[in-house]
Coordinates of C-alpha atoms in Angstrom, one line a residue:
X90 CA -12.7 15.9 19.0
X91 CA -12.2 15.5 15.0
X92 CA -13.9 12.8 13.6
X93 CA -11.5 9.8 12.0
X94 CA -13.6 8.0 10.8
X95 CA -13.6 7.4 6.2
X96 CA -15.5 5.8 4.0
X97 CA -13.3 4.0 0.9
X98 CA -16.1 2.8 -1.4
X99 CA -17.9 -0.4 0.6
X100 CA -14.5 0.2 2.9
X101 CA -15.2 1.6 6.3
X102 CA -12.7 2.4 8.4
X103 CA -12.8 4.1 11.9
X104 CA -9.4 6.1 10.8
X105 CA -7.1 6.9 7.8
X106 CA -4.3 5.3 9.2
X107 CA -2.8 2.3 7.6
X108 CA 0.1 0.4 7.1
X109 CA 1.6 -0.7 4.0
X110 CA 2.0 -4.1 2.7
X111 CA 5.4 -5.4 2.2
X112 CA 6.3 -3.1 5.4
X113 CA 4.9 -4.9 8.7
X114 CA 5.1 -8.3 7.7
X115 CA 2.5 -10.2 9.1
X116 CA 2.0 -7.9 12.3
X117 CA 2.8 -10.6 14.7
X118 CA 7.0 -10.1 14.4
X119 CA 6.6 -6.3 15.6
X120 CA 3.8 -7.6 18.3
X121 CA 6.7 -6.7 21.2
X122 CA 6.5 -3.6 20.2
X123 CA 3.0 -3.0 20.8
X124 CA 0.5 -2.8 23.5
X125 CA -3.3 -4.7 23.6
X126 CA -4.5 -1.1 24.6
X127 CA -3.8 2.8 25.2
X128 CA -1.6 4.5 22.7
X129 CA 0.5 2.0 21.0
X130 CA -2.1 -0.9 20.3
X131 CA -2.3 -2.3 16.9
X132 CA -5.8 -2.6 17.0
X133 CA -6.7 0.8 16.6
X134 CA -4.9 1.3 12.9
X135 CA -7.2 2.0 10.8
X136 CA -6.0 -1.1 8.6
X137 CA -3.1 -3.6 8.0
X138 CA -1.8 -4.7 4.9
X139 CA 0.3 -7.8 5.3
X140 CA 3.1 -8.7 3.0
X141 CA 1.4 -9.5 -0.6
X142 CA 0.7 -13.3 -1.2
X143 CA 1.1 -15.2 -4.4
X144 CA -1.5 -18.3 -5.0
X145 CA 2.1 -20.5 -4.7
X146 CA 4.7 -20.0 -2.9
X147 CA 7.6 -17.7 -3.7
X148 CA 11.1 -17.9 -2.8
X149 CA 11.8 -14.0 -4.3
X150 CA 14.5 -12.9 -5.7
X151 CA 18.7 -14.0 -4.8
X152 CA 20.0 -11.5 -2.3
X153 CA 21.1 -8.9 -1.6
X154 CA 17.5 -7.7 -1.7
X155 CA 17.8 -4.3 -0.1
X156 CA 19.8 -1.5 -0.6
X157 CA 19.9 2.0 1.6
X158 CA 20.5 4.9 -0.2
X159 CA 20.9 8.7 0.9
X160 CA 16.8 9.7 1.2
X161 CA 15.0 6.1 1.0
X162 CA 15.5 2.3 0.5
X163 CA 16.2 0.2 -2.8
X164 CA 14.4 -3.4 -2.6
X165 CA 14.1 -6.2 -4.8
X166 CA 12.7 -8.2 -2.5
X167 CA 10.4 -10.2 -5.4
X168 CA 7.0 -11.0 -3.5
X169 CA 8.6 -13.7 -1.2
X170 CA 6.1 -15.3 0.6
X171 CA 4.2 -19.2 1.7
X172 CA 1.5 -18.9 -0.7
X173 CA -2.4 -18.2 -0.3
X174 CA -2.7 -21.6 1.5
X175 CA -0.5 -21.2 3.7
X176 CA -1.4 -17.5 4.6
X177 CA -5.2 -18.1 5.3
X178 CA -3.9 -21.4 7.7
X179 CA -0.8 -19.8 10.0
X180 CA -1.4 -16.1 9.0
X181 CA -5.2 -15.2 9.1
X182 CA -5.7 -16.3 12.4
X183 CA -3.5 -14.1 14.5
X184 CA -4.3 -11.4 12.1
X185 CA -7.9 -11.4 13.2
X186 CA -7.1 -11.7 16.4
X187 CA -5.5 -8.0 16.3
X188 CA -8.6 -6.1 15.8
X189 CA -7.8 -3.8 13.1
X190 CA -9.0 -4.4 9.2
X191 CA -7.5 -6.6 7.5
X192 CA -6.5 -5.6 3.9
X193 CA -5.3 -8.5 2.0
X194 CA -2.7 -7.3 -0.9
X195 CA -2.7 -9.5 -3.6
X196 CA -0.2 -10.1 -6.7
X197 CA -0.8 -12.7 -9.9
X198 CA 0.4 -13.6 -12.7
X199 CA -2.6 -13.5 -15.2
X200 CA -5.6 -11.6 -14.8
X201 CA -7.6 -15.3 -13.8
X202 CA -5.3 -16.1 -11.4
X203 CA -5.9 -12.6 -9.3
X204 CA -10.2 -13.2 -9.4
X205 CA -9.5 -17.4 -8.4
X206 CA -7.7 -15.5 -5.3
X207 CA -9.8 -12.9 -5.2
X208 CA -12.9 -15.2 -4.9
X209 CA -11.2 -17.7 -2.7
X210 CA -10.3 -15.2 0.0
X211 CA -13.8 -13.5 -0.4
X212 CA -15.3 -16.1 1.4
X213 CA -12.2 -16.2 4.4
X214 CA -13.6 -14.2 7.6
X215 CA -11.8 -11.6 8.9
X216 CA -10.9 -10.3 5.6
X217 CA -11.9 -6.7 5.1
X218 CA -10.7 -6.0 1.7
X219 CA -8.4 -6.8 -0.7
X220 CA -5.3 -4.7 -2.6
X221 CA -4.8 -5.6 -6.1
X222 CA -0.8 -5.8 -6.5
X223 CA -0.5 -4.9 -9.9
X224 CA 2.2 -2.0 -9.5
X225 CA 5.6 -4.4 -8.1
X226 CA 8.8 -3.8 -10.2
X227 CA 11.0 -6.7 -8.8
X228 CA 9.4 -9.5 -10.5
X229 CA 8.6 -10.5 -14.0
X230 CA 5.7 -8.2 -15.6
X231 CA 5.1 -7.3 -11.9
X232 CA 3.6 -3.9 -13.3
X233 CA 2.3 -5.6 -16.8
X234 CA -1.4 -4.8 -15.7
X235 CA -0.4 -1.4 -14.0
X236 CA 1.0 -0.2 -17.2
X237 CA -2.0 -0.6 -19.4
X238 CA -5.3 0.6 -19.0
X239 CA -7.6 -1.6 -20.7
X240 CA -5.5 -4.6 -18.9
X241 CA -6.3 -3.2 -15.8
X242 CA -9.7 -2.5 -16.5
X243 CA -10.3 -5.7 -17.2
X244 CA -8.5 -7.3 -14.6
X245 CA -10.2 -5.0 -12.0
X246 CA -13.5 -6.2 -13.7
X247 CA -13.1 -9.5 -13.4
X248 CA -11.5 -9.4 -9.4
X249 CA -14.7 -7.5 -8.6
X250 CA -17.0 -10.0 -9.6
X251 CA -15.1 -12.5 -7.9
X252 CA -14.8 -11.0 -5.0
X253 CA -18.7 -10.0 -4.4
X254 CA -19.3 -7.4 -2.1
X255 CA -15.5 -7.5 -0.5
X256 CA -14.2 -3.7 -1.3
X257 CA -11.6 -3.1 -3.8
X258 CA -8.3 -1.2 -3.7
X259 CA -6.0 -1.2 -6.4
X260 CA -2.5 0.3 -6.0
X261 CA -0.3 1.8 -8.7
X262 CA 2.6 2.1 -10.3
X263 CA 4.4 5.4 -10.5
X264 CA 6.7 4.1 -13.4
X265 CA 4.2 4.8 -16.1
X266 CA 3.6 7.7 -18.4
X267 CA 0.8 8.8 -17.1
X268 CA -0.9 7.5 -13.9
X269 CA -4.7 9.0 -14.1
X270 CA -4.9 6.7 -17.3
X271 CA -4.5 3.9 -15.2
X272 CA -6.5 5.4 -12.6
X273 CA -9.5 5.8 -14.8
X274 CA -9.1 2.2 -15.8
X275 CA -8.9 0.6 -12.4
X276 CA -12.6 3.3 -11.8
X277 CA -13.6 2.0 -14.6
X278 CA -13.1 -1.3 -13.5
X279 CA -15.4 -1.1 -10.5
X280 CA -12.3 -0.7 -7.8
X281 CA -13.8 0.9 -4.7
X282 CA -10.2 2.9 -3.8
X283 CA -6.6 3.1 -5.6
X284 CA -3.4 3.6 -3.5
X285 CA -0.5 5.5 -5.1
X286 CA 2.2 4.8 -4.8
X287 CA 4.5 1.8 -5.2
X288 CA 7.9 2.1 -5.2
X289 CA 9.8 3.9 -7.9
X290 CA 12.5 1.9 -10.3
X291 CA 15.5 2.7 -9.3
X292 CA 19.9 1.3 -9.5
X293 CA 21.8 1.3 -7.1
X294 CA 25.7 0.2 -8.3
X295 CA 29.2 -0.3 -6.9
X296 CA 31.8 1.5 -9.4
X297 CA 34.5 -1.0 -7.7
X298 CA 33.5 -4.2 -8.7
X299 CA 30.9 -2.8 -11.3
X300 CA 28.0 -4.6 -10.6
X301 CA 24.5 -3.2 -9.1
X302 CA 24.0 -3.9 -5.6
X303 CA 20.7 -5.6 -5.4
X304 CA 21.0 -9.3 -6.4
X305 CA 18.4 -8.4 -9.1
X306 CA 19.8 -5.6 -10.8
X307 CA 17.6 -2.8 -10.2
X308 CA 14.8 -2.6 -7.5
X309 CA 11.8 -0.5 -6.1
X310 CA 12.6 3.4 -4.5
X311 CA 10.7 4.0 -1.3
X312 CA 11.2 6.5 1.4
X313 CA 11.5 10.2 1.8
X314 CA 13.0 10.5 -1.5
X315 CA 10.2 9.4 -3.4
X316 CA 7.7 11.7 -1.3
X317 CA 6.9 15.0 -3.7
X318 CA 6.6 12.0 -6.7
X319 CA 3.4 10.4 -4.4
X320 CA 2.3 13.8 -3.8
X321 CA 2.1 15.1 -7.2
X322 CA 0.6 12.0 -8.7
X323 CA -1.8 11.4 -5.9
X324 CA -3.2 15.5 -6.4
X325 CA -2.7 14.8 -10.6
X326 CA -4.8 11.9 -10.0
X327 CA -7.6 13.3 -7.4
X328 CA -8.7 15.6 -10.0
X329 CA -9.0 12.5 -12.6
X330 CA -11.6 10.0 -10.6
X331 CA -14.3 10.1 -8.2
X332 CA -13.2 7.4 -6.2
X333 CA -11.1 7.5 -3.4
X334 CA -7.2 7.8 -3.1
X335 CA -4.8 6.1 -0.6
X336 CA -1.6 8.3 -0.2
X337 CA 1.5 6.2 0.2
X338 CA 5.3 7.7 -0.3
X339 CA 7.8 8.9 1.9
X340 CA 5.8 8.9 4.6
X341 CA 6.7 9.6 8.2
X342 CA 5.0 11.8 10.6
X343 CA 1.8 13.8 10.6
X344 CA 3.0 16.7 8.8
X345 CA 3.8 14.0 6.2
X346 CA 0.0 12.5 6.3
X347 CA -1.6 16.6 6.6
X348 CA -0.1 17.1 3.1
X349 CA -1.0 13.7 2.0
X350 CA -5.3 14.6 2.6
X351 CA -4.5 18.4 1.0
X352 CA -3.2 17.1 -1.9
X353 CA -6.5 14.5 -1.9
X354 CA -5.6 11.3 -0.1
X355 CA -8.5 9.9 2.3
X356 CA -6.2 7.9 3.9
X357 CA -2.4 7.4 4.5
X358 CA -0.2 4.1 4.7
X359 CA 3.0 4.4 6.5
X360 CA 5.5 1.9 4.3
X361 CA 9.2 2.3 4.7
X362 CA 9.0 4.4 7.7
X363 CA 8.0 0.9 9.4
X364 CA 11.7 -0.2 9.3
X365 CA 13.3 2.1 11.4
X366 CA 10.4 2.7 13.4
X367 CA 7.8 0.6 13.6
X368 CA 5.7 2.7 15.8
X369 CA 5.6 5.5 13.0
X370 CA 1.7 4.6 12.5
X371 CA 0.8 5.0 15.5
X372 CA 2.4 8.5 16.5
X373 CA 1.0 10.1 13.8
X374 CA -2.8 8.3 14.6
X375 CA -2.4 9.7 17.7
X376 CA -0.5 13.6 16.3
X377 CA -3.5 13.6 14.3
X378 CA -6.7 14.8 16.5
X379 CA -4.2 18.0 17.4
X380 CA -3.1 19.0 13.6
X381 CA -6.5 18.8 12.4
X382 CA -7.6 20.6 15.3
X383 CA -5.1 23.4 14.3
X384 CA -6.6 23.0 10.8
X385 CA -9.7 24.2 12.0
X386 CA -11.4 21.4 11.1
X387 CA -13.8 18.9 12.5
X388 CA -13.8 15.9 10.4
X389 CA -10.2 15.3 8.2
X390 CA -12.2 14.7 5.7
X391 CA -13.2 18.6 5.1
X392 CA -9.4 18.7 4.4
X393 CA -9.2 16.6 2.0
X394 CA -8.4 17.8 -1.7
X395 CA -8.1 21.7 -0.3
X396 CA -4.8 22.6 -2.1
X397 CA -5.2 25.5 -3.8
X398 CA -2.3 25.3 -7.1
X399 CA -1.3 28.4 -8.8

């Protein structure tokens, strides 16, 4: 049997697979679809990122907030959520109860306001890590900090000494010249992990009436179609940093995740995939022991970072 098990920084987890914030809610509305053991329990992901949470509440942005298109999904959803309060009251505690890490995905709107959250949820139990939201294009300067490096050092810097020992992952934008900058910052900055990547800025319109289709005007690109985008930033920036990477893009099934940990992912979260099949995570967790079997390999982690370019 392959060994699972992956080390992100002070983040251990027993497997690669995750899911991906904004995705699976809270976990406990797809709970139904899930078992408390055997194949389909949602304990044995290797991590679950709930929905990103604000200090205050947010009521997002005016609908419609989501948009299919031919390979993916437009959304402009716009960080909806109760608030940090709220979520460490009615959320944390049936989130805990699952049995999986919990990776707590964070957004702010100054670089203070992510450490105060940062140090405040340090000190919650149950909390495994935290994911710096500094990559989401539906709100205003949702990708600010994602777009410069120094601001993202800096920010990183100060969330890691707020957050004391609690690991680090920082997730990226994609709409930026060029990612590996950023990714050196957020190293730089003392981040245990980045995960690339967030959605893609995209339009969606109806020539009829003339108007874009999301409430919001444009919104974020996620899906299939945004796949070989993830891949090539996620191998551009393994070369770049020593840290670890967290693939994220398009995908779907374990061929999808195999190409993910070539290109040089150490782990995988399964985002859009979540919404027309929620138990997308767990089928390719349990594909995986046979692929990387037929890899020849006895830990995943001996593939990781093996494609050979041209």
């Amino acid at each position: 049997m392959c060994s699972l098990a992956v080390s992100l920084g002070r983040l251990h987890l027993e497997n690669p697979v995750l899911v991906a914030s904004g995705t699976f809610g809270y976990a406990k509305d797809v709970s139904e679809l899930f078992n408390s053991s055997g194949k389909f329990c949602l304990g044995t992901l290797g991590g679950i990122i709930p929905k990103t949470i604000t200090r205050l509440p947010r009521d997002g942005n005016l609908p419609p907030r989501t948009c299919e298109t031919s390979a993916g999904l437009l959304n402009a959803i716009g960080l909806d959520n109760d608030g940090l309060e709220e979520f460490i009251a009615e959320k944390m505690p049936y989130l805990c109860s699952i049995g999986a890490p919990i990776i707590v995905s964070i957004a702010g709107r100054t670089a203070e306001e992510y450490a105060e959250m940062a140090e405040v949820l340090a000190e919650v139990p149950g909390v495994a890590a935290l994911e710096l939201n500094i990559s989401c294009p539906n709100v205003a300067h949702g990708t600010d900090f994602g777009k410069n490096a120094l601001a993202c050092e800096n920010l990183v810097s100060g969330v890691r000494r707020a957050a004391k020992e609690v690991p680090i992952i920082t997730k990226l934008t994609p709409n930026v010249g060029d990612i590996t900058e950023i990714a050196r910052a957020a190293e730089a900055g003392g981040t245990d992990a980045v995960s690339l990547i967030n959605t893609v800025l995209g339009l969606a319109v109806n020539w009829r009436t003339r108007t874009p289709r999301l409430g919001n005007g444009m919104g974020g690109l996620s899906g299939p179609a945004v796949k070989p985008i993830a891949l090539r930033m996620v191998y551009q920036v393994s070369r770049a940093v020593k840290i670890p990477i967290i693939g994220v893009g398009g995908i779907e099934t374990v061929e999808d995740c195999m190409e993910f940990f070539v290109a040089g992912a150490s782990a995988i979260q399964v985002g859009t995939a979540n919404f027309y099949r929620p138990t997308a995570a767990m089928e390719i967790l349990n594909a995986l022991p046979h692929a990387l079997t037929e890899a020849g390999v006895s830990a995943f982690t001996e593939l990781v970072g093996t494609l050979r370019m041209p």
